[in-house]
Coordinates of C-alpha atoms and ligand atoms in Angstrom, one line a residue:
X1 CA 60.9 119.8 61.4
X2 CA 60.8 117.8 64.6
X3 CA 64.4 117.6 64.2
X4 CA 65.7 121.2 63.8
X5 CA 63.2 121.8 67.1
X6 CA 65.4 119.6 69.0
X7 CA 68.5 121.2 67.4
X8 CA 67.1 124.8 69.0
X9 CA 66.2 123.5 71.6
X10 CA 70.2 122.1 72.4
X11 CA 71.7 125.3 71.1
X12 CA 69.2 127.1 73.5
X13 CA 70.6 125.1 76.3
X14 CA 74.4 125.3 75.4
X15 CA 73.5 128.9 75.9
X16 CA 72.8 128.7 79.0
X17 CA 75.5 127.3 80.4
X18 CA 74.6 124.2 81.8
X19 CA 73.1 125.0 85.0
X20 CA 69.4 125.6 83.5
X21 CA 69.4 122.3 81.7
X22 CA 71.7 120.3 83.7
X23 CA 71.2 117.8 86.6
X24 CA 70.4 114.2 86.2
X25 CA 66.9 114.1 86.0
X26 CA 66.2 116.5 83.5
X27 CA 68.9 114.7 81.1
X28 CA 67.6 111.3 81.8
X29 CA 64.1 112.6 80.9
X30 CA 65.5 114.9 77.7
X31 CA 67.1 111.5 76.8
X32 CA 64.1 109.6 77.2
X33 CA 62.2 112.6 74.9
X34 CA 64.3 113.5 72.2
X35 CA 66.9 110.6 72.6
X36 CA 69.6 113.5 72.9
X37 CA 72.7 114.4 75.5
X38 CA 73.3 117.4 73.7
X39 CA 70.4 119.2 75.2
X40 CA 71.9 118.4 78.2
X41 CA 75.1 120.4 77.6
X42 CA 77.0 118.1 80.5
X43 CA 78.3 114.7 79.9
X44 CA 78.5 112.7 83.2
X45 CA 81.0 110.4 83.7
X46 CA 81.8 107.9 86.6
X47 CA 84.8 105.6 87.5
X48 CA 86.6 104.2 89.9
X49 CA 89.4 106.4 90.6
X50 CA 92.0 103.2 91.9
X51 CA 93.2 102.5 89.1
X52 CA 96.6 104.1 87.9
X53 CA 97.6 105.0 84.8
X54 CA 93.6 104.9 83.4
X55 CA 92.3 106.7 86.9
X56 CA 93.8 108.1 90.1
X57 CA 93.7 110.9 91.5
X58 CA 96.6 114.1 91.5
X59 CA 96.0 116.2 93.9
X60 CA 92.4 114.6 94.7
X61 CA 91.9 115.3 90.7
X62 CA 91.0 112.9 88.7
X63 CA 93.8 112.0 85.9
X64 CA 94.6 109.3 83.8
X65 CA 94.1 107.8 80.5
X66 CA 90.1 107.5 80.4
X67 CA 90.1 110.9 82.2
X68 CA 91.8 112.3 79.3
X69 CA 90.0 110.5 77.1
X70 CA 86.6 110.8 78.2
X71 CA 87.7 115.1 78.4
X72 CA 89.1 115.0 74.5
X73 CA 85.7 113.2 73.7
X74 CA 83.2 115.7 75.3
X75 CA 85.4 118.2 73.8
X76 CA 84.6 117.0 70.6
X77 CA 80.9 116.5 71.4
X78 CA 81.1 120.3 72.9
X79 CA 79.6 119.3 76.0
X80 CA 80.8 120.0 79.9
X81 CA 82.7 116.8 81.2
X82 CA 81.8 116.0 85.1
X83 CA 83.2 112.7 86.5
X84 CA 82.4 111.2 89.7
X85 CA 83.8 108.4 91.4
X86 CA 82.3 105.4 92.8
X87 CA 82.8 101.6 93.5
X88 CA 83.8 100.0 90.7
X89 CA 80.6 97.2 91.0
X90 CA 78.6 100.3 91.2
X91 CA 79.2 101.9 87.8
X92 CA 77.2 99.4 85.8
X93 CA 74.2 100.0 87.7
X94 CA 74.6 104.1 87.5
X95 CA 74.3 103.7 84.0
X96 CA 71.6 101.4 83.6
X97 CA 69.6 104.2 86.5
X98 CA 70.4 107.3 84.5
X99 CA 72.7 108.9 87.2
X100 CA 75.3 108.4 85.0
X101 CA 75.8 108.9 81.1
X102 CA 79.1 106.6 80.6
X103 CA 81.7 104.8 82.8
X104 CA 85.4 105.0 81.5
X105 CA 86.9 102.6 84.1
X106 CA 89.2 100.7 82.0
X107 CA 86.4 98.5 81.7
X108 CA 86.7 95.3 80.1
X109 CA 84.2 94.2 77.6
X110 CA 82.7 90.9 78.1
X111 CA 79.3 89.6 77.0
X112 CA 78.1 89.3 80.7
X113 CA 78.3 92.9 81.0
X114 CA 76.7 93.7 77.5
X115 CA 73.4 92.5 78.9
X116 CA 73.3 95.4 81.0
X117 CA 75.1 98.0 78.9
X118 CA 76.1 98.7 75.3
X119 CA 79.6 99.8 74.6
X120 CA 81.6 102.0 72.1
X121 CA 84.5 100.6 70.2
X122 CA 87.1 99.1 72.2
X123 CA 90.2 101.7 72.8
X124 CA 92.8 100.1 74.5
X125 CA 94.4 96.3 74.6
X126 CA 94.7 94.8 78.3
X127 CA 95.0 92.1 80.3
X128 CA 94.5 90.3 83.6
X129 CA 98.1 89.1 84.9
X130 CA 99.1 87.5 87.9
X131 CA 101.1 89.3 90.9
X132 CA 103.3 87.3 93.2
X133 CA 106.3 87.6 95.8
X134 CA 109.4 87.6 94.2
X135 CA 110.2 84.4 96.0
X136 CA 106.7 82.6 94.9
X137 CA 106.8 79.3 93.9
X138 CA 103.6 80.1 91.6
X139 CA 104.7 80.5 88.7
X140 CA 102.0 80.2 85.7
X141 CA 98.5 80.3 86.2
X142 CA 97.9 76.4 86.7
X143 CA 99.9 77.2 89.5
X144 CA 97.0 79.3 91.5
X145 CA 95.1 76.0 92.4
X146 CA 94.2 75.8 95.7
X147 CA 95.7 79.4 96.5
X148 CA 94.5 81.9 98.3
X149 CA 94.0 85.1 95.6
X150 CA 93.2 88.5 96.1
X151 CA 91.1 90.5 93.6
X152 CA 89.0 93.6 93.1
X153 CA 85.5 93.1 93.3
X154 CA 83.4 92.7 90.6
X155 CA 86.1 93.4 88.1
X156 CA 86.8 90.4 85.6
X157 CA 90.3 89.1 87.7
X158 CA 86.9 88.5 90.0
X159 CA 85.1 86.6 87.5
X160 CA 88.1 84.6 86.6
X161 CA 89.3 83.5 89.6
X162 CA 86.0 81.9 90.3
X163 CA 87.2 79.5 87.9
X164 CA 90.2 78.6 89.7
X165 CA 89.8 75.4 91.4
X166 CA 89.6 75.2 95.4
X167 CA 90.8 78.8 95.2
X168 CA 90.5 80.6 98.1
X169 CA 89.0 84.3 96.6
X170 CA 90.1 87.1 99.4
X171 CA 87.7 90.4 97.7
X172 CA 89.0 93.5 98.1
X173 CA 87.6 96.9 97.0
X174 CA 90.7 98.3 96.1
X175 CA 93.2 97.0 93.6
X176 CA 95.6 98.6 95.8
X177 CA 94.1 96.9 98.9
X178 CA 94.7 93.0 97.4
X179 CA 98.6 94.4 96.7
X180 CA 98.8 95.1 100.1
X181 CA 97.2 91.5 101.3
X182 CA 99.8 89.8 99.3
X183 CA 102.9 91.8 100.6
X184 CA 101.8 91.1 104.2
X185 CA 102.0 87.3 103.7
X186 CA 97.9 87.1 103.8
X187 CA 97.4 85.9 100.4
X188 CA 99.1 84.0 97.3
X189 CA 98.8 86.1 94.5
X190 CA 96.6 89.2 93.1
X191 CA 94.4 88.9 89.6
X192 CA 94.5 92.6 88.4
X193 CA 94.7 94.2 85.3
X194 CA 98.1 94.8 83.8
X195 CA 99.1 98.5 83.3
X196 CA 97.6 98.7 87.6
X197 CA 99.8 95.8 88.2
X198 CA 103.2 97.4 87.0
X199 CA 102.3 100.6 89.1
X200 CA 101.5 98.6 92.0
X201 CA 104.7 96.5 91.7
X202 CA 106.9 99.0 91.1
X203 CA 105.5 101.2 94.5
X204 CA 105.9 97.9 96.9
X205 CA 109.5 96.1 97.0
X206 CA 109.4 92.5 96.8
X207 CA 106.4 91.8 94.1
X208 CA 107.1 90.7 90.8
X209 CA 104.3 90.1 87.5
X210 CA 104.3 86.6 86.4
X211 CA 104.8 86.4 82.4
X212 CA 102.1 84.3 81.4
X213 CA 98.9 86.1 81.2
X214 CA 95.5 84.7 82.7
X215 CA 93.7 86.4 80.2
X216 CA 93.8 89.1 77.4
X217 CA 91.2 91.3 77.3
X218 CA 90.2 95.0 76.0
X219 CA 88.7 97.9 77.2
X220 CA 85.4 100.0 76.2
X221 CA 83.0 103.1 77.5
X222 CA 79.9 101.7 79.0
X223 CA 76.8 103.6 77.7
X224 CA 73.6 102.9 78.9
X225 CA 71.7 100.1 77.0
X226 CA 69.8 101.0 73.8
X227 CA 71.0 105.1 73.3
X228 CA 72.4 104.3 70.0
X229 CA 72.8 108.0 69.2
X230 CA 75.3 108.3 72.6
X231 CA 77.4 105.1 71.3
X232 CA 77.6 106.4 67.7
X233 CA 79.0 110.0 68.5
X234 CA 81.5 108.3 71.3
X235 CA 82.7 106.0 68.2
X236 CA 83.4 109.1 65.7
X237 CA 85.0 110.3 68.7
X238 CA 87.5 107.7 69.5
X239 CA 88.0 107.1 65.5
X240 CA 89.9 110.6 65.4
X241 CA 91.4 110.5 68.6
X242 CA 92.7 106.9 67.0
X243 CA 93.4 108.1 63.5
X244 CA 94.7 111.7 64.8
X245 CA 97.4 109.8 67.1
X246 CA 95.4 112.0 69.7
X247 CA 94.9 108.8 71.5
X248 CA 98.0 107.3 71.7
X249 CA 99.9 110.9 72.9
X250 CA 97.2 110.8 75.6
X251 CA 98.8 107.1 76.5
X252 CA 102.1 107.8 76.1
X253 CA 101.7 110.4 79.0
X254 CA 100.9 108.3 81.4
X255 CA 102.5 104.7 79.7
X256 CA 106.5 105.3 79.7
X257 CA 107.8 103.0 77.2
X258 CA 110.1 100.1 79.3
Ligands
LIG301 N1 89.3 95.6 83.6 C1 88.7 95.1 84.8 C2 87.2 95.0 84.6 O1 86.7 95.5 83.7 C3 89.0 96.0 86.0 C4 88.6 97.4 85.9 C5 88.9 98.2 87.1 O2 89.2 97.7 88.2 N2 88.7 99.5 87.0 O3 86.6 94.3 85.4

């Protein structure tokens, strides 16, 4: 009974178009309730939008793979898709505050993170890799000791590169940013995610990925911590994007085969 109330109660919503039932606060509190999005009718999404191919913006749109992901998914869920963009040490704590219902960031999962959010199925193989001048003389990762290394802050190159011993670790808010550091002679080498790396190289002359990874890694949707039903309907989701080959078209657009 309870059930089919809540079910009216979504439909009711749906029906009118977002703008009666949207807004943070009222999903965060119908979430709270009735431990569903669907009343909400709008999904909201944040990410950090410096990231190419998973997030960059086109004509200050947001594209990329999670874009198009997260966009087949609320299609799917037959809910409106809004994504805002943010900091990427911010997104974490927009979930866990309800200002946010996922993050799509190509975000890596690790069990650090997992204390502060849940996440779906992983959807996409990755890595952190190491960028140098062409000329380096670093050329595996036991070479970064002592160096002076550029990485995006909070992102898991960051976490790794704490490791590194009497590394010097330049932070930079941008991926971009650190890319720029090292072609200017400032730093040694950037820790960055792979698929963000070969953009980045191929736009600046001179830069070249080393072929040893530092680590291997995959990516997952951050959901906020305990909304079960959210995580479950994401998963069906990326199962039939996965099994309809959906998924892979969506990375094929933006991944061009070498
Ligand atoms: N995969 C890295 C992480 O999760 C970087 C993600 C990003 O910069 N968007 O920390």
């Amino acid at each position: 009974m309870k059930k089919s109330v809540i079910t009216i109660a979504a439909a009711v919503c749906m029906a009118a178009l977002v703008t009666a039932c949207g807004g943070s606060q009222t999903k965060t509190e119908t979430t709270a309730a009735a431990g569903t999005e669907a009343a909400g009718g709008k999904l909201i999404m944040v990410t950090n939008a410096e990231f190419p191919p998973y997030e960059f913006r086109d004509n200050n749109e947001i594209v990329g793979i999670d874009a198009d992901i997260a966009r087949a998914i609320a299609d799917k869920l037959g809910m409106e898709l809004e994504i805002q963009d943010m900091a990427f040490d911010s997104l974490i704590p927009a979930i866990q505050s309800g200002k946010a219902d996922f993050a799509a960031a190509g975000m890596t999962v690790n069990e650090d993170r997992k204390k502060n959010v849940d996440f779906t199925d992983t959807y996409a193989e990755a890595a952190q890799v190491i960028i140098v001048k062409e000329d380096s003389a670093i050329a595996s990762p036991d070479d970064l000791t002592g160096k002076k290394i550029g990485v995006q802050t909070g992102t898991t190159g960051d976490i790794y590169a704490d490791d590194i011993e009497n590394g010097d670790i330049q932070r930079f808010n941008k991926g971009m940013e650190a890319v720029m550091s090292l072609t200017q002679g400032k730093i040694d080498a950037v820790i960055i995610d792979r698929e963000p790396a070969k953009v980045f190289v191929k736009e600046n002359a001179g830069l070249k990925i080393l072929d040893e990874a530092f680590t291997e890694e995959e990516y997952a949707i951050a959901i906020k911590k305990g909304n079960t039903e959210l995580v479950d309907k994401f998963n069906t989701a990326i199962k039939e994007l996965k099994e309809s080959g959906e998924l892979q078209k969506i990375v094929d657009k933006y991944i061009t085969a070498e």
